[in-house]
Structures are given as C-alpha cells and as structure tokens.
Amino acid sequence: MKRRVVVLMVCWPLAGFGDDGLDQVMRLLAAVPAVQGEFREEKHLAVLQEPLIATGKLYYRAPNFLRKQTLAPQPEDYEADGDWLTVETPATGRRQFDLNGYPQLRPLVEAIRATQAGDRATLERYYRLEFQGTPADWTLRLTPLAEEAARYIAAVILRGQNERITGVETLEADGDRSVMGLTVR
C-alpha cells in the first residue's frame, strides 16, 4: 500500500502532461480574463478585384463578452454579451438580436468568443475542431456542424501563440473570405 502511495505521488504531477496541444491552448486562453487589441481585416469578395480593408478595436471580457468596433472606413459596432448581439451602424442605428433565434449567427460569434474563453465544449457544440501546431504557434480550424451555419460559413481558421489569438480567417460558403490580423495590447 505504501508503495502505491509513493508511485501515485511521484506520477501525480505528470497527470496532465499527456494532454494534447488543443487542451493546453484552451487552458492558456481560459486563464485570460480580458483582452483588448486592434485589428486589420481584409474582406475578399468575388464581385470586387481589390479587398475591402477595415480597421478597429476588439475587446473580450470573460466569460462571454466580445466587441468588434470598426473605426474605418465606416464605423460599425458589434457587441455580443451573453445571448444577445447588438449591432450599431450609422445607416441602421442600433439593433439587438437574440442569438438563440439565429442559428447562422451564433456559431460565428462563438468561433472567436468561445476560443478566447478557452471553452472547448462550446466550440464542439458548433464545430468540428482540427488543431495543428504547439501552444507556442497554433492553428485551429473550425468546420460548422449545423447545416444552417454551413450554408454561410465553410470554415473559420484561428491562429495564435500561447494565450493570444493572432488571426482569424473566415471562409464563406460562397467563396468569399475575410482575413483579420489581431494585435493584442
């Protein structure tokens, strides 16, 4: 009995050592209570020869607040807080949506929000996950599970280093795509 206790005590610190890279990255991300950064997004649309460029700020606060504030070329504000998405533009004013009523929107919000929260269970509710790399340099490809979401999104590819998301590429089902680079402060 004494020998088992000694073996258990020696091996116990190694219990989490065999976790895959995705679990390690999720733990790193989950430990970050808030993120504030700047983004530059290129939207590549089939109908345009040149990409549309937008810049702005991105905010995250655990466990479920995400705000994307576009400053240029036109102001737009997207704020996801819990189950609600608020969209504000000069043209349409302020509108609110219950994400539970929009199965095509929720997965797009959760791609960034649940990843930054380190919430693997939520990601797996909406996506098939493919992880490559190490915690120091990782890529996470999210492929929608629900047909409603797959009609709009082919995949979301997140790139990062340790506890930071450094880029988000959204591949739309119609062939359009957006590439967003993030600089976290």
PDB file of C-alpha atoms in Angstrom:
ATOM      1  CA  MET A   1       0.000   0.000   0.000  1.00  0.00           C
ATOM      2  CA  LYS A   2       2.808   2.365   0.928  1.00  0.00           C
ATOM      3  CA  ARG A   3       4.487   1.719  -2.414  1.00  0.00           C
ATOM      4  CA  ARG A   4       1.281   2.604  -4.341  1.00  0.00           C
ATOM      5  CA  VAL A   5       1.017   5.891  -2.487  1.00  0.00           C
ATOM      6  CA  VAL A   6       4.637   6.750  -3.354  1.00  0.00           C
ATOM      7  CA  VAL A   7       4.097   5.864  -7.045  1.00  0.00           C
ATOM      8  CA  LEU A   8       0.882   7.896  -7.101  1.00  0.00           C
ATOM      9  CA  MET A   9       2.584  10.911  -5.530  1.00  0.00           C
ATOM     10  CA  VAL A  10       5.509  10.720  -7.965  1.00  0.00           C
ATOM     11  CA  CYS A  11       3.267  10.377 -11.035  1.00  0.00           C
ATOM     12  CA  TRP A  12       0.547  12.798  -9.995  1.00  0.00           C
ATOM     13  CA  PRO A  13       2.312  15.962 -11.257  1.00  0.00           C
ATOM     14  CA  LEU A  14       2.591  14.282 -14.670  1.00  0.00           C
ATOM     15  CA  ALA A  15      -1.136  13.539 -14.932  1.00  0.00           C
ATOM     16  CA  GLY A  16      -1.852  16.480 -17.247  1.00  0.00           C
ATOM     17  CA  PHE A  17       1.380  16.150 -19.182  1.00  0.00           C
ATOM     18  CA  GLY A  18      -0.101  13.956 -21.919  1.00  0.00           C
ATOM     19  CA  ASP A  19      -2.922  16.382 -22.810  1.00  0.00           C
ATOM     20  CA  ASP A  20      -2.992  17.303 -26.456  1.00  0.00           C
ATOM     21  CA  GLY A  21      -1.961  20.739 -27.678  1.00  0.00           C
ATOM     22  CA  LEU A  22      -5.551  21.914 -28.035  1.00  0.00           C
ATOM     23  CA  ASP A  23      -6.280  21.250 -24.359  1.00  0.00           C
ATOM     24  CA  GLN A  24      -3.118  23.142 -23.405  1.00  0.00           C
ATOM     25  CA  VAL A  25      -4.085  26.120 -25.582  1.00  0.00           C
ATOM     26  CA  MET A  26      -7.651  26.104 -24.215  1.00  0.00           C
ATOM     27  CA  ARG A  27      -6.273  26.269 -20.658  1.00  0.00           C
ATOM     28  CA  LEU A  28      -3.976  29.163 -21.589  1.00  0.00           C
ATOM     29  CA  LEU A  29      -6.822  31.083 -23.238  1.00  0.00           C
ATOM     30  CA  ALA A  30      -9.223  30.402 -20.345  1.00  0.00           C
ATOM     31  CA  ALA A  31      -6.759  31.978 -17.902  1.00  0.00           C
ATOM     32  CA  VAL A  32      -7.013  35.384 -19.635  1.00  0.00           C
ATOM     33  CA  PRO A  33      -9.788  37.495 -18.036  1.00  0.00           C
ATOM     34  CA  ALA A  34      -9.779  40.277 -20.643  1.00  0.00           C
ATOM     35  CA  VAL A  35      -8.236  41.160 -23.992  1.00  0.00           C
ATOM     36  CA  GLN A  36      -8.040  44.463 -25.801  1.00  0.00           C
ATOM     37  CA  GLY A  37      -6.435  44.813 -29.188  1.00  0.00           C
ATOM     38  CA  GLU A  38      -6.531  46.267 -32.647  1.00  0.00           C
ATOM     39  CA  PHE A  39      -7.500  44.532 -35.855  1.00  0.00           C
ATOM     40  CA  ARG A  40      -6.988  44.929 -39.569  1.00  0.00           C
ATOM     41  CA  GLU A  41      -9.422  42.959 -41.691  1.00  0.00           C
ATOM     42  CA  GLU A  42      -9.317  42.269 -45.412  1.00  0.00           C
ATOM     43  CA  LYS A  43     -12.580  41.136 -46.995  1.00  0.00           C
ATOM     44  CA  HIS A  44     -12.057  39.357 -50.287  1.00  0.00           C
ATOM     45  CA  LEU A  45     -15.309  39.362 -52.254  1.00  0.00           C
ATOM     46  CA  ALA A  46     -15.820  37.684 -55.636  1.00  0.00           C
ATOM     47  CA  VAL A  47     -17.513  40.817 -57.008  1.00  0.00           C
ATOM     48  CA  LEU A  48     -14.511  43.053 -56.221  1.00  0.00           C
ATOM     49  CA  GLN A  49     -10.994  42.997 -57.626  1.00  0.00           C
ATOM     50  CA  GLU A  50      -9.449  44.560 -54.517  1.00  0.00           C
ATOM     51  CA  PRO A  51     -10.182  43.568 -50.921  1.00  0.00           C
ATOM     52  CA  LEU A  52     -12.130  45.837 -48.615  1.00  0.00           C
ATOM     53  CA  ILE A  53      -9.951  46.923 -45.693  1.00  0.00           C
ATOM     54  CA  ALA A  54     -11.349  47.691 -42.252  1.00  0.00           C
ATOM     55  CA  THR A  55      -9.549  48.591 -39.041  1.00  0.00           C
ATOM     56  CA  GLY A  56     -10.693  48.902 -35.480  1.00  0.00           C
ATOM     57  CA  LYS A  57     -10.607  47.517 -31.969  1.00  0.00           C
ATOM     58  CA  LEU A  58     -11.530  44.165 -30.490  1.00  0.00           C
ATOM     59  CA  TYR A  59     -12.471  43.663 -26.836  1.00  0.00           C
ATOM     60  CA  TYR A  60     -13.081  40.460 -24.892  1.00  0.00           C
ATOM     61  CA  ARG A  61     -14.063  40.055 -21.253  1.00  0.00           C
ATOM     62  CA  ALA A  62     -14.563  36.650 -19.649  1.00  0.00           C
ATOM     63  CA  PRO A  63     -16.714  34.744 -19.787  1.00  0.00           C
ATOM     64  CA  ASN A  64     -18.907  35.872 -22.693  1.00  0.00           C
ATOM     65  CA  PHE A  65     -18.435  39.485 -23.793  1.00  0.00           C
ATOM     66  CA  LEU A  66     -16.985  40.246 -27.238  1.00  0.00           C
ATOM     67  CA  ARG A  67     -16.992  43.575 -29.043  1.00  0.00           C
ATOM     68  CA  LYS A  68     -15.715  44.327 -32.532  1.00  0.00           C
ATOM     69  CA  GLN A  69     -15.604  48.080 -33.082  1.00  0.00           C
ATOM     70  CA  THR A  70     -14.790  49.029 -36.672  1.00  0.00           C
ATOM     71  CA  LEU A  71     -13.392  52.556 -36.901  1.00  0.00           C
ATOM     72  CA  ALA A  72     -12.508  52.798 -40.610  1.00  0.00           C
ATOM     73  CA  PRO A  73     -13.575  53.047 -43.358  1.00  0.00           C
ATOM     74  CA  GLN A  74     -17.019  53.325 -41.708  1.00  0.00           C
ATOM     75  CA  PRO A  75     -17.928  52.963 -38.054  1.00  0.00           C
ATOM     76  CA  GLU A  76     -19.680  49.707 -37.119  1.00  0.00           C
ATOM     77  CA  ASP A  77     -20.106  48.196 -33.705  1.00  0.00           C
ATOM     78  CA  TYR A  78     -20.844  44.521 -32.985  1.00  0.00           C
ATOM     79  CA  GLU A  79     -21.229  43.573 -29.349  1.00  0.00           C
ATOM     80  CA  ALA A  80     -22.019  40.045 -28.167  1.00  0.00           C
ATOM     81  CA  ASP A  81     -22.895  39.830 -24.494  1.00  0.00           C
ATOM     82  CA  GLY A  82     -24.286  36.508 -23.358  1.00  0.00           C
ATOM     83  CA  ASP A  83     -27.122  35.528 -25.685  1.00  0.00           C
ATOM     84  CA  TRP A  84     -27.518  38.995 -27.197  1.00  0.00           C
ATOM     85  CA  LEU A  85     -25.855  40.566 -30.218  1.00  0.00           C
ATOM     86  CA  THR A  86     -26.109  44.333 -30.606  1.00  0.00           C
ATOM     87  CA  VAL A  87     -25.242  45.822 -33.992  1.00  0.00           C
ATOM     88  CA  GLU A  88     -24.878  49.560 -34.463  1.00  0.00           C
ATOM     89  CA  THR A  89     -24.155  51.389 -37.722  1.00  0.00           C
ATOM     90  CA  PRO A  90     -24.799  54.987 -38.808  1.00  0.00           C
ATOM     91  CA  ALA A  91     -27.150  53.749 -41.553  1.00  0.00           C
ATOM     92  CA  THR A  92     -29.317  51.382 -39.493  1.00  0.00           C
ATOM     93  CA  GLY A  93     -28.885  52.642 -35.958  1.00  0.00           C
ATOM     94  CA  ARG A  94     -28.823  50.213 -33.043  1.00  0.00           C
ATOM     95  CA  ARG A  95     -30.415  46.751 -33.374  1.00  0.00           C
ATOM     96  CA  GLN A  96     -30.445  43.795 -30.982  1.00  0.00           C
ATOM     97  CA  PHE A  97     -30.701  40.100 -31.804  1.00  0.00           C
ATOM     98  CA  ASP A  98     -31.234  37.116 -29.547  1.00  0.00           C
ATOM     99  CA  LEU A  99     -28.512  34.737 -30.749  1.00  0.00           C
ATOM    100  CA  ASN A 100     -30.707  31.767 -29.846  1.00  0.00           C
ATOM    101  CA  GLY A 101     -33.031  32.780 -32.690  1.00  0.00           C
ATOM    102  CA  TYR A 102     -30.252  32.994 -35.296  1.00  0.00           C
ATOM    103  CA  PRO A 103     -28.574  29.596 -35.781  1.00  0.00           C
ATOM    104  CA  GLN A 104     -26.441  31.040 -38.579  1.00  0.00           C
ATOM    105  CA  LEU A 105     -25.054  33.881 -36.398  1.00  0.00           C
ATOM    106  CA  ARG A 106     -24.308  32.157 -33.112  1.00  0.00           C
ATOM    107  CA  PRO A 107     -21.548  29.879 -34.442  1.00  0.00           C
ATOM    108  CA  LEU A 108     -19.777  32.871 -35.997  1.00  0.00           C
ATOM    109  CA  VAL A 109     -19.810  34.737 -32.673  1.00  0.00           C
ATOM    110  CA  GLU A 110     -18.724  31.645 -30.739  1.00  0.00           C
ATOM    111  CA  ALA A 111     -15.807  30.970 -33.102  1.00  0.00           C
ATOM    112  CA  ILE A 112     -13.943  33.913 -31.583  1.00  0.00           C
ATOM    113  CA  ARG A 113     -15.656  34.267 -28.205  1.00  0.00           C
ATOM    114  CA  ALA A 114     -15.537  30.604 -27.141  1.00  0.00           C
ATOM    115  CA  THR A 115     -11.990  30.233 -28.447  1.00  0.00           C
ATOM    116  CA  GLN A 116     -10.804  33.244 -26.434  1.00  0.00           C
ATOM    117  CA  ALA A 117     -12.685  31.866 -23.416  1.00  0.00           C
ATOM    118  CA  GLY A 118     -10.913  28.525 -23.808  1.00  0.00           C
ATOM    119  CA  ASP A 119     -14.362  26.919 -23.957  1.00  0.00           C
ATOM    120  CA  ARG A 120     -13.789  23.725 -25.929  1.00  0.00           C
ATOM    121  CA  ALA A 121     -17.239  22.332 -25.072  1.00  0.00           C
ATOM    122  CA  THR A 122     -18.990  25.309 -26.705  1.00  0.00           C
ATOM    123  CA  LEU A 123     -16.737  25.086 -29.760  1.00  0.00           C
ATOM    124  CA  GLU A 124     -17.544  21.377 -30.104  1.00  0.00           C
ATOM    125  CA  ARG A 125     -21.264  22.165 -29.896  1.00  0.00           C
ATOM    126  CA  TYR A 126     -20.996  24.198 -33.125  1.00  0.00           C
ATOM    127  CA  TYR A 127     -17.886  22.958 -34.930  1.00  0.00           C
ATOM    128  CA  ARG A 128     -15.653  20.058 -35.817  1.00  0.00           C
ATOM    129  CA  LEU A 129     -12.232  21.057 -34.454  1.00  0.00           C
ATOM    130  CA  GLU A 130      -8.896  20.436 -36.179  1.00  0.00           C
ATOM    131  CA  PHE A 131      -5.844  21.564 -34.214  1.00  0.00           C
ATOM    132  CA  GLN A 132      -2.307  21.825 -35.575  1.00  0.00           C
ATOM    133  CA  GLY A 133       0.906  23.034 -34.019  1.00  0.00           C
ATOM    134  CA  THR A 134       2.057  23.604 -30.484  1.00  0.00           C
ATOM    135  CA  PRO A 135       0.882  26.066 -27.837  1.00  0.00           C
ATOM    136  CA  ALA A 136       3.653  28.441 -28.959  1.00  0.00           C
ATOM    137  CA  ASP A 137       2.325  28.535 -32.558  1.00  0.00           C
ATOM    138  CA  TRP A 138      -1.096  27.030 -33.232  1.00  0.00           C
ATOM    139  CA  THR A 139      -3.867  26.837 -35.814  1.00  0.00           C
ATOM    140  CA  LEU A 140      -7.439  25.806 -35.040  1.00  0.00           C
ATOM    141  CA  ARG A 141      -9.761  25.071 -37.962  1.00  0.00           C
ATOM    142  CA  LEU A 142     -13.462  25.136 -37.128  1.00  0.00           C
ATOM    143  CA  THR A 143     -15.891  23.485 -39.556  1.00  0.00           C
ATOM    144  CA  PRO A 144     -19.595  24.089 -38.827  1.00  0.00           C
ATOM    145  CA  LEU A 145     -21.664  21.093 -37.743  1.00  0.00           C
ATOM    146  CA  ALA A 146     -25.134  22.579 -38.314  1.00  0.00           C
ATOM    147  CA  GLU A 147     -26.500  22.848 -41.824  1.00  0.00           C
ATOM    148  CA  GLU A 148     -27.860  26.365 -41.128  1.00  0.00           C
ATOM    149  CA  ALA A 149     -24.375  27.636 -40.329  1.00  0.00           C
ATOM    150  CA  ALA A 150     -22.669  25.653 -43.116  1.00  0.00           C
ATOM    151  CA  ARG A 151     -24.830  27.469 -45.676  1.00  0.00           C
ATOM    152  CA  TYR A 152     -22.946  30.643 -44.762  1.00  0.00           C
ATOM    153  CA  ILE A 153     -19.615  29.535 -43.275  1.00  0.00           C
ATOM    154  CA  ALA A 154     -17.324  26.898 -44.790  1.00  0.00           C
ATOM    155  CA  ALA A 155     -14.732  27.228 -42.014  1.00  0.00           C
ATOM    156  CA  VAL A 156     -13.173  29.587 -39.502  1.00  0.00           C
ATOM    157  CA  ILE A 157      -9.408  29.300 -39.075  1.00  0.00           C
ATOM    158  CA  LEU A 158      -7.901  30.828 -35.954  1.00  0.00           C
ATOM    159  CA  ARG A 159      -4.183  31.272 -35.463  1.00  0.00           C
ATOM    160  CA  GLY A 160      -2.417  32.079 -32.257  1.00  0.00           C
ATOM    161  CA  GLN A 161       0.540  31.970 -29.956  1.00  0.00           C
ATOM    162  CA  ASN A 162       0.009  30.643 -26.449  1.00  0.00           C
ATOM    163  CA  GLU A 163      -2.890  32.616 -24.902  1.00  0.00           C
ATOM    164  CA  ARG A 164      -3.265  35.042 -27.813  1.00  0.00           C
ATOM    165  CA  ILE A 165      -5.347  34.799 -30.946  1.00  0.00           C
ATOM    166  CA  THR A 166      -3.283  36.497 -33.657  1.00  0.00           C
ATOM    167  CA  GLY A 167      -5.512  35.955 -36.676  1.00  0.00           C
ATOM    168  CA  VAL A 168      -8.964  34.859 -37.785  1.00  0.00           C
ATOM    169  CA  GLU A 169      -9.758  33.764 -41.332  1.00  0.00           C
ATOM    170  CA  THR A 170     -13.403  33.205 -42.213  1.00  0.00           C
ATOM    171  CA  LEU A 171     -14.112  31.159 -45.333  1.00  0.00           C
ATOM    172  CA  GLU A 172     -17.658  31.716 -46.515  1.00  0.00           C
ATOM    173  CA  ALA A 173     -19.665  29.050 -48.317  1.00  0.00           C
ATOM    174  CA  ASP A 174     -19.973  31.270 -51.421  1.00  0.00           C
ATOM    175  CA  GLY A 175     -16.182  31.568 -51.780  1.00  0.00           C
ATOM    176  CA  ASP A 176     -15.764  34.992 -50.188  1.00  0.00           C
ATOM    177  CA  ARG A 177     -13.379  35.229 -47.255  1.00  0.00           C
ATOM    178  CA  SER A 178     -12.100  37.628 -44.647  1.00  0.00           C
ATOM    179  CA  VAL A 179      -8.683  37.672 -43.043  1.00  0.00           C
ATOM    180  CA  MET A 180      -8.314  39.526 -39.757  1.00  0.00           C
ATOM    181  CA  GLY A 181      -4.979  40.139 -38.086  1.00  0.00           C
ATOM    182  CA  LEU A 182      -5.009  40.976 -34.372  1.00  0.00           C
ATOM    183  CA  THR A 183      -2.518  42.923 -32.323  1.00  0.00           C
ATOM    184  CA  VAL A 184      -3.195  42.500 -28.623  1.00  0.00           C
ATOM    185  CA  ARG A 185      -2.099  45.101 -26.100  1.00  0.00           C
TER     186      ARG A 185
END
